[in-house]
Structure formats: structure tokens, C-alpha cells
Amino acid sequence: AGDSQEAKRFAKQGEKLLGQAPLGLLLQAQAAQLEGNEDVQSASYNAMLEHSDTAFLGLRGLFLQAMRKGDEEEAIKYATRANALKPKAGWSSNALFDLHVGRHEWDAAQGILKKQVRAKLIGGDVARRRRAVVLTAAAIDADKAGNEESALSRALEAVGLAPSLIPAATLAARKLIKNGRTWKA
């Protein structure tokens, strides 16, 4: 409940009674988090990885620590492992999608979208719209890099998925006009 001293006392008492039992490790990690002790917290989460019933919780804790530190590489590593353990868990899938999008890793983001649909974490309409947004962003990056062909094909694919997506439509129209295809634009 936010009382770090009391949490630490109960965690020590739990450790005496439970030893290195998985739930005791969770109590240690939570107490360390309240205290701001990153080292103990990290050690507890890593120890949780050794137990099948707490490995997923340990990965989530390590993921959150990595995100607080701004270490996206580590965060992706932990979220990927968590997603492999429990593909239907929304937090790991959403975290991977957000991280890949933030890093402009469009193919990886699209792969995550496919997994989310297969795991029934998102519906077809949401997936189609998200895919269109990712394709639009990839088209914009391709356009900035001077890859006209890729920009046009991705923008057109995005428009096909979500015709009301204005950035995709305007990029596609600009590219089509530049190619002399004004009627299609």
C-alpha cells in the first residue's frame, strides 16, 4: 500500500518462512521497488525466471525496469520472451508493437499485428487500421529516403486497407501525380 518499511519487514519475514519460494521472491521484488532498490528488485525478478509459475511475472518486472531506464533493447528482449511464454497476454504484445513502431521497425510491427490477430487480442477491423497506419508510416520513411517506388506501393496498400486515412491518401496522390497518373490520383 506504499509503506516501504512495512513491505521490507514483511518481505524479510516471508523470506525466512518461505526461503526462495516464488511468491517470496515476488514480495522481495515489490518491497525493493517501493524502496527504490533497483539491484535487489532486479535480482528478485531474475530469480523468479527460474520458476515456471513466476517466470512470466519476472519478465514483466524486468521489462518495466528496462523501460524505466530507457533501455529499449533489453525491454524488447524481455517482452519477446514473455510473449513467447504467453502469446495471449496483451501487455507483452502491445509493448512489442509500440517499441517496434517507435523505432521505425515496420516489418517487425506488422509481424506483431499478425500475431495479435492470431491470438485474438485484436479484431480484424482494428488490425486492418493499424496495418494501414504502419504502412503509411513506412511509406513516409521510404519517401524521405528517396525510395519513390516503395513509398507509392506502401501508400496505395494503406489506402486500400483504410481509404479514409488522409496521410496515406495524400502521399499516394502526390506520388501518382508525380508519375503522371493524375486520373488515378
mmCIF file with all atom_site columns, C-alpha atoms in Angstrom:
data_model
loop_
_atom_site.group_PDB
_atom_site.id
_atom_site.type_symbol
_atom_site.label_atom_id
_atom_site.label_alt_id
_atom_site.label_comp_id
_atom_site.label_asym_id
_atom_site.label_entity_id
_atom_site.label_seq_id
_atom_site.pdbx_PDB_ins_code
_atom_site.Cartn_x
_atom_site.Cartn_y
_atom_site.Cartn_z
_atom_site.occupancy
_atom_site.B_iso_or_equiv
_atom_site.pdbx_formal_charge
_atom_site.auth_seq_id
_atom_site.auth_comp_id
_atom_site.auth_asym_id
_atom_site.auth_atom_id
_atom_site.pdbx_PDB_model_num
ATOM 1   C CA . ALA A 1 1   ? 0.000   0.000   0.000   1.00 0.00 ? 1   ALA A CA 1
ATOM 2   C CA . GLY A 1 2   ? 3.027   2.274   -0.367  1.00 0.00 ? 2   GLY A CA 1
ATOM 3   C CA . ASP A 1 3   ? 4.687   1.741   3.040   1.00 0.00 ? 3   ASP A CA 1
ATOM 4   C CA . SER A 1 4   ? 8.196   0.674   2.031   1.00 0.00 ? 4   SER A CA 1
ATOM 5   C CA . GLN A 1 5   ? 9.411   -0.022  5.596   1.00 0.00 ? 5   GLN A CA 1
ATOM 6   C CA . GLU A 1 6   ? 6.494   -2.314  6.350   1.00 0.00 ? 6   GLU A CA 1
ATOM 7   C CA . ALA A 1 7   ? 6.826   -4.013  2.963   1.00 0.00 ? 7   ALA A CA 1
ATOM 8   C CA . LYS A 1 8   ? 10.532  -4.633  3.581   1.00 0.00 ? 8   LYS A CA 1
ATOM 9   C CA . ARG A 1 9   ? 9.779   -6.095  7.020   1.00 0.00 ? 9   ARG A CA 1
ATOM 10  C CA . PHE A 1 10  ? 7.115   -8.434  5.622   1.00 0.00 ? 10  PHE A CA 1
ATOM 11  C CA . ALA A 1 11  ? 9.367   -9.441  2.715   1.00 0.00 ? 11  ALA A CA 1
ATOM 12  C CA . LYS A 1 12  ? 12.132  -10.425 5.156   1.00 0.00 ? 12  LYS A CA 1
ATOM 13  C CA . GLN A 1 13  ? 9.636   -12.340 7.269   1.00 0.00 ? 13  GLN A CA 1
ATOM 14  C CA . GLY A 1 14  ? 8.313   -14.061 4.141   1.00 0.00 ? 14  GLY A CA 1
ATOM 15  C CA . GLU A 1 15  ? 11.841  -14.957 3.069   1.00 0.00 ? 15  GLU A CA 1
ATOM 16  C CA . LYS A 1 16  ? 12.507  -16.554 6.454   1.00 0.00 ? 16  LYS A CA 1
ATOM 17  C CA . LEU A 1 17  ? 9.325   -18.594 6.244   1.00 0.00 ? 17  LEU A CA 1
ATOM 18  C CA . LEU A 1 18  ? 9.333   -19.375 2.522   1.00 0.00 ? 18  LEU A CA 1
ATOM 19  C CA . GLY A 1 19  ? 13.013  -19.294 1.606   1.00 0.00 ? 19  GLY A CA 1
ATOM 20  C CA . GLN A 1 20  ? 13.455  -18.715 -2.102  1.00 0.00 ? 20  GLN A CA 1
ATOM 21  C CA . ALA A 1 21  ? 9.895   -19.757 -2.906  1.00 0.00 ? 21  ALA A CA 1
ATOM 22  C CA . PRO A 1 22  ? 8.488   -17.996 -5.964  1.00 0.00 ? 22  PRO A CA 1
ATOM 23  C CA . LEU A 1 23  ? 5.967   -15.880 -4.087  1.00 0.00 ? 23  LEU A CA 1
ATOM 24  C CA . GLY A 1 24  ? 8.618   -14.849 -1.589  1.00 0.00 ? 24  GLY A CA 1
ATOM 25  C CA . LEU A 1 25  ? 10.670  -13.551 -4.500  1.00 0.00 ? 25  LEU A CA 1
ATOM 26  C CA . LEU A 1 26  ? 7.711   -11.517 -5.687  1.00 0.00 ? 26  LEU A CA 1
ATOM 27  C CA . LEU A 1 27  ? 7.361   -9.974  -2.223  1.00 0.00 ? 27  LEU A CA 1
ATOM 28  C CA . GLN A 1 28  ? 11.072  -9.125  -2.221  1.00 0.00 ? 28  GLN A CA 1
ATOM 29  C CA . ALA A 1 29  ? 10.811  -7.510  -5.641  1.00 0.00 ? 29  ALA A CA 1
ATOM 30  C CA . GLN A 1 30  ? 7.788   -5.454  -4.637  1.00 0.00 ? 30  GLN A CA 1
ATOM 31  C CA . ALA A 1 31  ? 9.415   -4.297  -1.398  1.00 0.00 ? 31  ALA A CA 1
ATOM 32  C CA . ALA A 1 32  ? 12.604  -3.375  -3.264  1.00 0.00 ? 32  ALA A CA 1
ATOM 33  C CA . GLN A 1 33  ? 10.561  -1.437  -5.796  1.00 0.00 ? 33  GLN A CA 1
ATOM 34  C CA . LEU A 1 34  ? 8.887   0.585   -3.043  1.00 0.00 ? 34  LEU A CA 1
ATOM 35  C CA . GLU A 1 35  ? 12.308  1.285   -1.548  1.00 0.00 ? 35  GLU A CA 1
ATOM 36  C CA . GLY A 1 36  ? 13.793  2.210   -4.904  1.00 0.00 ? 36  GLY A CA 1
ATOM 37  C CA . ASN A 1 37  ? 16.421  -0.546  -4.638  1.00 0.00 ? 37  ASN A CA 1
ATOM 38  C CA . GLU A 1 38  ? 16.923  -1.480  -8.303  1.00 0.00 ? 38  GLU A CA 1
ATOM 39  C CA . ASP A 1 39  ? 19.608  -4.098  -7.595  1.00 0.00 ? 39  ASP A CA 1
ATOM 40  C CA . VAL A 1 40  ? 17.525  -6.174  -5.186  1.00 0.00 ? 40  VAL A CA 1
ATOM 41  C CA . GLN A 1 41  ? 14.487  -5.754  -7.403  1.00 0.00 ? 41  GLN A CA 1
ATOM 42  C CA . SER A 1 42  ? 16.414  -6.952  -10.461 1.00 0.00 ? 42  SER A CA 1
ATOM 43  C CA . ALA A 1 43  ? 17.913  -9.896  -8.569  1.00 0.00 ? 43  ALA A CA 1
ATOM 44  C CA . SER A 1 44  ? 14.458  -10.932 -7.348  1.00 0.00 ? 44  SER A CA 1
ATOM 45  C CA . TYR A 1 45  ? 12.950  -10.745 -10.827 1.00 0.00 ? 45  TYR A CA 1
ATOM 46  C CA . ASN A 1 46  ? 15.846  -12.725 -12.288 1.00 0.00 ? 46  ASN A CA 1
ATOM 47  C CA . ALA A 1 47  ? 15.427  -15.380 -9.589  1.00 0.00 ? 47  ALA A CA 1
ATOM 48  C CA . MET A 1 48  ? 11.725  -15.558 -10.489 1.00 0.00 ? 48  MET A CA 1
ATOM 49  C CA . LEU A 1 49  ? 12.742  -16.636 -14.003 1.00 0.00 ? 49  LEU A CA 1
ATOM 50  C CA . GLU A 1 50  ? 13.960  -19.925 -12.531 1.00 0.00 ? 50  GLU A CA 1
ATOM 51  C CA . HIS A 1 51  ? 10.414  -20.938 -11.540 1.00 0.00 ? 51  HIS A CA 1
ATOM 52  C CA . SER A 1 52  ? 7.853   -21.729 -14.203 1.00 0.00 ? 52  SER A CA 1
ATOM 53  C CA . ASP A 1 53  ? 4.975   -20.263 -12.199 1.00 0.00 ? 53  ASP A CA 1
ATOM 54  C CA . THR A 1 54  ? 6.674   -16.875 -11.737 1.00 0.00 ? 54  THR A CA 1
ATOM 55  C CA . ALA A 1 55  ? 8.829   -16.578 -14.866 1.00 0.00 ? 55  ALA A CA 1
ATOM 56  C CA . PHE A 1 56  ? 6.199   -14.505 -16.667 1.00 0.00 ? 56  PHE A CA 1
ATOM 57  C CA . LEU A 1 57  ? 5.905   -12.105 -13.706 1.00 0.00 ? 57  LEU A CA 1
ATOM 58  C CA . GLY A 1 58  ? 9.682   -11.856 -13.517 1.00 0.00 ? 58  GLY A CA 1
ATOM 59  C CA . LEU A 1 59  ? 9.863   -10.972 -17.200 1.00 0.00 ? 59  LEU A CA 1
ATOM 60  C CA . ARG A 1 60  ? 7.245   -8.271  -16.737 1.00 0.00 ? 60  ARG A CA 1
ATOM 61  C CA . GLY A 1 61  ? 9.175   -6.817  -13.824 1.00 0.00 ? 61  GLY A CA 1
ATOM 62  C CA . LEU A 1 62  ? 12.438  -6.845  -15.783 1.00 0.00 ? 62  LEU A CA 1
ATOM 63  C CA . PHE A 1 63  ? 10.651  -5.307  -18.776 1.00 0.00 ? 63  PHE A CA 1
ATOM 64  C CA . LEU A 1 64  ? 9.281   -2.468  -16.645 1.00 0.00 ? 64  LEU A CA 1
ATOM 65  C CA . GLN A 1 65  ? 12.719  -1.860  -15.141 1.00 0.00 ? 65  GLN A CA 1
ATOM 66  C CA . ALA A 1 66  ? 14.277  -1.704  -18.609 1.00 0.00 ? 66  ALA A CA 1
ATOM 67  C CA . MET A 1 67  ? 11.610  0.764   -19.747 1.00 0.00 ? 67  MET A CA 1
ATOM 68  C CA . ARG A 1 68  ? 12.202  2.982   -16.704 1.00 0.00 ? 68  ARG A CA 1
ATOM 69  C CA . LYS A 1 69  ? 15.914  3.013   -17.573 1.00 0.00 ? 69  LYS A CA 1
ATOM 70  C CA . GLY A 1 70  ? 15.134  3.764   -21.218 1.00 0.00 ? 70  GLY A CA 1
ATOM 71  C CA . ASP A 1 71  ? 16.849  0.558   -22.384 1.00 0.00 ? 71  ASP A CA 1
ATOM 72  C CA . GLU A 1 72  ? 14.675  -0.427  -25.335 1.00 0.00 ? 72  GLU A CA 1
ATOM 73  C CA . GLU A 1 73  ? 16.925  -3.333  -26.387 1.00 0.00 ? 73  GLU A CA 1
ATOM 74  C CA . GLU A 1 74  ? 16.505  -5.019  -23.008 1.00 0.00 ? 74  GLU A CA 1
ATOM 75  C CA . ALA A 1 75  ? 12.799  -4.174  -22.926 1.00 0.00 ? 75  ALA A CA 1
ATOM 76  C CA . ILE A 1 76  ? 12.295  -5.832  -26.317 1.00 0.00 ? 76  ILE A CA 1
ATOM 77  C CA . LYS A 1 77  ? 14.252  -8.877  -25.155 1.00 0.00 ? 77  LYS A CA 1
ATOM 78  C CA . TYR A 1 78  ? 12.076  -9.340  -22.059 1.00 0.00 ? 78  TYR A CA 1
ATOM 79  C CA . ALA A 1 79  ? 8.794   -8.605  -23.844 1.00 0.00 ? 79  ALA A CA 1
ATOM 80  C CA . THR A 1 80  ? 9.704   -11.088 -26.587 1.00 0.00 ? 80  THR A CA 1
ATOM 81  C CA . ARG A 1 81  ? 10.420  -13.810 -24.028 1.00 0.00 ? 81  ARG A CA 1
ATOM 82  C CA . ALA A 1 82  ? 7.183   -13.022 -22.190 1.00 0.00 ? 82  ALA A CA 1
ATOM 83  C CA . ASN A 1 83  ? 5.239   -13.082 -25.455 1.00 0.00 ? 83  ASN A CA 1
ATOM 84  C CA . ALA A 1 84  ? 6.711   -16.491 -26.288 1.00 0.00 ? 84  ALA A CA 1
ATOM 85  C CA . LEU A 1 85  ? 5.655   -17.800 -22.850 1.00 0.00 ? 85  LEU A CA 1
ATOM 86  C CA . LYS A 1 86  ? 2.124   -16.402 -23.050 1.00 0.00 ? 86  LYS A CA 1
ATOM 87  C CA . PRO A 1 87  ? 1.170   -15.241 -26.551 1.00 0.00 ? 87  PRO A CA 1
ATOM 88  C CA . LYS A 1 88  ? -2.326  -14.256 -25.424 1.00 0.00 ? 88  LYS A CA 1
ATOM 89  C CA . ALA A 1 89  ? -1.055  -11.789 -22.820 1.00 0.00 ? 89  ALA A CA 1
ATOM 90  C CA . GLY A 1 90  ? -1.834  -8.346  -24.110 1.00 0.00 ? 90  GLY A CA 1
ATOM 91  C CA . TRP A 1 91  ? 0.855   -6.339  -22.321 1.00 0.00 ? 91  TRP A CA 1
ATOM 92  C CA . SER A 1 92  ? 3.822   -8.050  -23.964 1.00 0.00 ? 92  SER A CA 1
ATOM 93  C CA . SER A 1 93  ? 2.289   -7.974  -27.427 1.00 0.00 ? 93  SER A CA 1
ATOM 94  C CA . ASN A 1 94  ? 1.270   -4.315  -27.155 1.00 0.00 ? 94  ASN A CA 1
ATOM 95  C CA . ALA A 1 95  ? 4.666   -3.392  -25.728 1.00 0.00 ? 95  ALA A CA 1
ATOM 96  C CA . LEU A 1 96  ? 6.460   -5.084  -28.618 1.00 0.00 ? 96  LEU A CA 1
ATOM 97  C CA . PHE A 1 97  ? 4.220   -3.365  -31.145 1.00 0.00 ? 97  PHE A CA 1
ATOM 98  C CA . ASP A 1 98  ? 4.751   0.050   -29.554 1.00 0.00 ? 98  ASP A CA 1
ATOM 99  C CA . LEU A 1 99  ? 8.519   -0.419  -29.266 1.00 0.00 ? 99  LEU A CA 1
ATOM 100 C CA . HIS A 1 100 ? 8.903   -1.536  -32.875 1.00 0.00 ? 100 HIS A CA 1
ATOM 101 C CA . VAL A 1 101 ? 6.754   1.331   -34.131 1.00 0.00 ? 101 VAL A CA 1
ATOM 102 C CA . GLY A 1 102 ? 8.743   3.801   -32.051 1.00 0.00 ? 102 GLY A CA 1
ATOM 103 C CA . ARG A 1 103 ? 11.952  2.502   -33.615 1.00 0.00 ? 103 ARG A CA 1
ATOM 104 C CA . HIS A 1 104 ? 10.501  2.600   -37.160 1.00 0.00 ? 104 HIS A CA 1
ATOM 105 C CA . GLU A 1 105 ? 10.821  -1.188  -37.442 1.00 0.00 ? 105 GLU A CA 1
ATOM 106 C CA . TRP A 1 106 ? 7.779   -1.521  -39.668 1.00 0.00 ? 106 TRP A CA 1
ATOM 107 C CA . ASP A 1 107 ? 8.156   -5.169  -40.689 1.00 0.00 ? 107 ASP A CA 1
ATOM 108 C CA . ALA A 1 108 ? 8.526   -6.268  -37.072 1.00 0.00 ? 108 ALA A CA 1
ATOM 109 C CA . ALA A 1 109 ? 5.459   -4.202  -36.106 1.00 0.00 ? 109 ALA A CA 1
ATOM 110 C CA . GLN A 1 110 ? 3.434   -5.864  -38.854 1.00 0.00 ? 110 GLN A CA 1
ATOM 111 C CA . GLY A 1 111 ? 4.582   -9.281  -37.629 1.00 0.00 ? 111 GLY A CA 1
ATOM 112 C CA . ILE A 1 112 ? 3.326   -8.424  -34.144 1.00 0.00 ? 112 ILE A CA 1
ATOM 113 C CA . LEU A 1 113 ? -0.025  -7.345  -35.619 1.00 0.00 ? 113 LEU A CA 1
ATOM 114 C CA . LYS A 1 114 ? -0.387  -10.744 -37.303 1.00 0.00 ? 114 LYS A CA 1
ATOM 115 C CA . LYS A 1 115 ? 0.348   -12.490 -34.006 1.00 0.00 ? 115 LYS A CA 1
ATOM 116 C CA . GLN A 1 116 ? -2.185  -10.288 -32.206 1.00 0.00 ? 116 GLN A CA 1
ATOM 117 C CA . VAL A 1 117 ? -4.883  -11.277 -34.699 1.00 0.00 ? 117 VAL A CA 1
ATOM 118 C CA . ARG A 1 118 ? -3.995  -14.986 -34.403 1.00 0.00 ? 118 ARG A CA 1
ATOM 119 C CA . ALA A 1 119 ? -4.109  -14.741 -30.603 1.00 0.00 ? 119 ALA A CA 1
ATOM 120 C CA . LYS A 1 120 ? -7.435  -12.862 -30.874 1.00 0.00 ? 120 LYS A CA 1
ATOM 121 C CA . LEU A 1 121 ? -6.048  -9.903  -28.951 1.00 0.00 ? 121 LEU A CA 1
ATOM 122 C CA . ILE A 1 122 ? -7.421  -7.512  -31.567 1.00 0.00 ? 122 ILE A CA 1
ATOM 123 C CA . GLY A 1 123 ? -10.196 -7.772  -34.116 1.00 0.00 ? 123 GLY A CA 1
ATOM 124 C CA . GLY A 1 124 ? -9.880  -7.642  -37.861 1.00 0.00 ? 124 GLY A CA 1
ATOM 125 C CA . ASP A 1 125 ? -11.023 -4.029  -38.205 1.00 0.00 ? 125 ASP A CA 1
ATOM 126 C CA . VAL A 1 126 ? -8.537  -2.775  -35.634 1.00 0.00 ? 126 VAL A CA 1
ATOM 127 C CA . ALA A 1 127 ? -5.756  -4.844  -37.203 1.00 0.00 ? 127 ALA A CA 1
ATOM 128 C CA . ARG A 1 128 ? -6.579  -3.522  -40.681 1.00 0.00 ? 128 ARG A CA 1
ATOM 129 C CA . ARG A 1 129 ? -6.497  0.087   -39.469 1.00 0.00 ? 129 ARG A CA 1
ATOM 130 C CA . ARG A 1 130 ? -3.253  -0.430  -37.530 1.00 0.00 ? 130 ARG A CA 1
ATOM 131 C CA . ARG A 1 131 ? -1.689  -2.137  -40.532 1.00 0.00 ? 131 ARG A CA 1
ATOM 132 C CA . ALA A 1 132 ? -2.707  0.812   -42.701 1.00 0.00 ? 132 ALA A CA 1
ATOM 133 C CA . VAL A 1 133 ? -1.146  3.244   -40.224 1.00 0.00 ? 133 VAL A CA 1
ATOM 134 C CA . VAL A 1 134 ? 2.087   1.222   -40.122 1.00 0.00 ? 134 VAL A CA 1
ATOM 135 C CA . LEU A 1 135 ? 2.175   1.054   -43.916 1.00 0.00 ? 135 LEU A CA 1
ATOM 136 C CA . THR A 1 136 ? 1.639   4.818   -44.097 1.00 0.00 ? 136 THR A CA 1
ATOM 137 C CA . ALA A 1 137 ? 4.487   5.467   -41.696 1.00 0.00 ? 137 ALA A CA 1
ATOM 138 C CA . ALA A 1 138 ? 6.718   3.100   -43.689 1.00 0.00 ? 138 ALA A CA 1
ATOM 139 C CA . ALA A 1 139 ? 5.712   4.915   -46.890 1.00 0.00 ? 139 ALA A CA 1
ATOM 140 C CA . ILE A 1 140 ? 6.615   8.279   -45.343 1.00 0.00 ? 140 ILE A CA 1
ATOM 141 C CA . ASP A 1 141 ? 10.018  6.907   -44.288 1.00 0.00 ? 141 ASP A CA 1
ATOM 142 C CA . ALA A 1 142 ? 10.569  5.478   -47.774 1.00 0.00 ? 142 ALA A CA 1
ATOM 143 C CA . ASP A 1 143 ? 9.594   8.829   -49.300 1.00 0.00 ? 143 ASP A CA 1
ATOM 144 C CA . LYS A 1 144 ? 12.087  10.677  -47.070 1.00 0.00 ? 144 LYS A CA 1
ATOM 145 C CA . ALA A 1 145 ? 14.776  8.174   -48.083 1.00 0.00 ? 145 ALA A CA 1
ATOM 146 C CA . GLY A 1 146 ? 14.033  8.836   -51.757 1.00 0.00 ? 146 GLY A CA 1
ATOM 147 C CA . ASN A 1 147 ? 12.596  5.393   -52.435 1.00 0.00 ? 147 ASN A CA 1
ATOM 148 C CA . GLU A 1 148 ? 9.692   6.534   -54.621 1.00 0.00 ? 148 GLU A CA 1
ATOM 149 C CA . GLU A 1 149 ? 8.539   3.071   -55.671 1.00 0.00 ? 149 GLU A CA 1
ATOM 150 C CA . SER A 1 150 ? 8.337   1.704   -52.124 1.00 0.00 ? 150 SER A CA 1
ATOM 151 C CA . ALA A 1 151 ? 6.630   4.872   -50.889 1.00 0.00 ? 151 ALA A CA 1
ATOM 152 C CA . LEU A 1 152 ? 3.960   4.642   -53.569 1.00 0.00 ? 152 LEU A CA 1
ATOM 153 C CA . SER A 1 153 ? 3.276   0.921   -53.176 1.00 0.00 ? 153 SER A CA 1
ATOM 154 C CA . ARG A 1 154 ? 3.013   1.140   -49.396 1.00 0.00 ? 154 ARG A CA 1
ATOM 155 C CA . ALA A 1 155 ? 0.817   4.239   -49.545 1.00 0.00 ? 155 ALA A CA 1
ATOM 156 C CA . LEU A 1 156 ? -1.507  2.569   -52.066 1.00 0.00 ? 156 LEU A CA 1
ATOM 157 C CA . GLU A 1 157 ? -1.707  -0.560  -49.930 1.00 0.00 ? 157 GLU A CA 1
ATOM 158 C CA . ALA A 1 158 ? -2.550  1.592   -46.895 1.00 0.00 ? 158 ALA A CA 1
ATOM 159 C CA . VAL A 1 159 ? -5.287  3.386   -48.849 1.00 0.00 ? 159 VAL A CA 1
ATOM 160 C CA . GLY A 1 160 ? -6.683  0.008   -49.886 1.00 0.00 ? 160 GLY A CA 1
ATOM 161 C CA . LEU A 1 161 ? -6.913  -1.024  -46.236 1.00 0.00 ? 161 LEU A CA 1
ATOM 162 C CA . ALA A 1 162 ? -8.207  2.287   -44.869 1.00 0.00 ? 162 ALA A CA 1
ATOM 163 C CA . PRO A 1 163 ? -9.448  4.681   -47.575 1.00 0.00 ? 163 PRO A CA 1
ATOM 164 C CA . SER A 1 164 ? -10.224 7.375   -45.003 1.00 0.00 ? 164 SER A CA 1
ATOM 165 C CA . LEU A 1 165 ? -6.614  7.531   -43.770 1.00 0.00 ? 165 LEU A CA 1
ATOM 166 C CA . ILE A 1 166 ? -5.735  11.016  -45.007 1.00 0.00 ? 166 ILE A CA 1
ATOM 167 C CA . PRO A 1 167 ? -1.918  10.850  -44.746 1.00 0.00 ? 167 PRO A CA 1
ATOM 168 C CA . ALA A 1 168 ? -1.845  7.674   -46.857 1.00 0.00 ? 168 ALA A CA 1
ATOM 169 C CA . ALA A 1 169 ? -4.245  9.108   -49.439 1.00 0.00 ? 169 ALA A CA 1
ATOM 170 C CA . THR A 1 170 ? -2.343  12.380  -49.796 1.00 0.00 ? 170 THR A CA 1
ATOM 171 C CA . LEU A 1 171 ? 1.034   10.655  -50.083 1.00 0.00 ? 171 LEU A CA 1
ATOM 172 C CA . ALA A 1 172 ? -0.336  8.224   -52.664 1.00 0.00 ? 172 ALA A CA 1
ATOM 173 C CA . ALA A 1 173 ? -1.924  11.068  -54.645 1.00 0.00 ? 173 ALA A CA 1
ATOM 174 C CA . ARG A 1 174 ? 1.294   13.103  -54.598 1.00 0.00 ? 174 ARG A CA 1
ATOM 175 C CA . LYS A 1 175 ? 3.320   10.126  -55.832 1.00 0.00 ? 175 LYS A CA 1
ATOM 176 C CA . LEU A 1 176 ? 0.777   9.251   -58.520 1.00 0.00 ? 176 LEU A CA 1
ATOM 177 C CA . ILE A 1 177 ? 0.688   12.851  -59.823 1.00 0.00 ? 177 ILE A CA 1
ATOM 178 C CA . LYS A 1 178 ? 4.489   12.898  -59.892 1.00 0.00 ? 178 LYS A CA 1
ATOM 179 C CA . ASN A 1 179 ? 4.367   9.716   -62.016 1.00 0.00 ? 179 ASN A CA 1
ATOM 180 C CA . GLY A 1 180 ? 1.874   11.331  -64.424 1.00 0.00 ? 180 GLY A CA 1
ATOM 181 C CA . ARG A 1 181 ? -1.065  9.224   -63.239 1.00 0.00 ? 181 ARG A CA 1
ATOM 182 C CA . THR A 1 182 ? -3.334  12.111  -62.347 1.00 0.00 ? 182 THR A CA 1
ATOM 183 C CA . TRP A 1 183 ? -6.552  10.271  -63.108 1.00 0.00 ? 183 TRP A CA 1
ATOM 184 C CA . LYS A 1 184 ? -5.716  7.554   -60.546 1.00 0.00 ? 184 LYS A CA 1
ATOM 185 C CA . ALA A 1 185 ? -4.580  10.227  -58.078 1.00 0.00 ? 185 ALA A CA 1
#
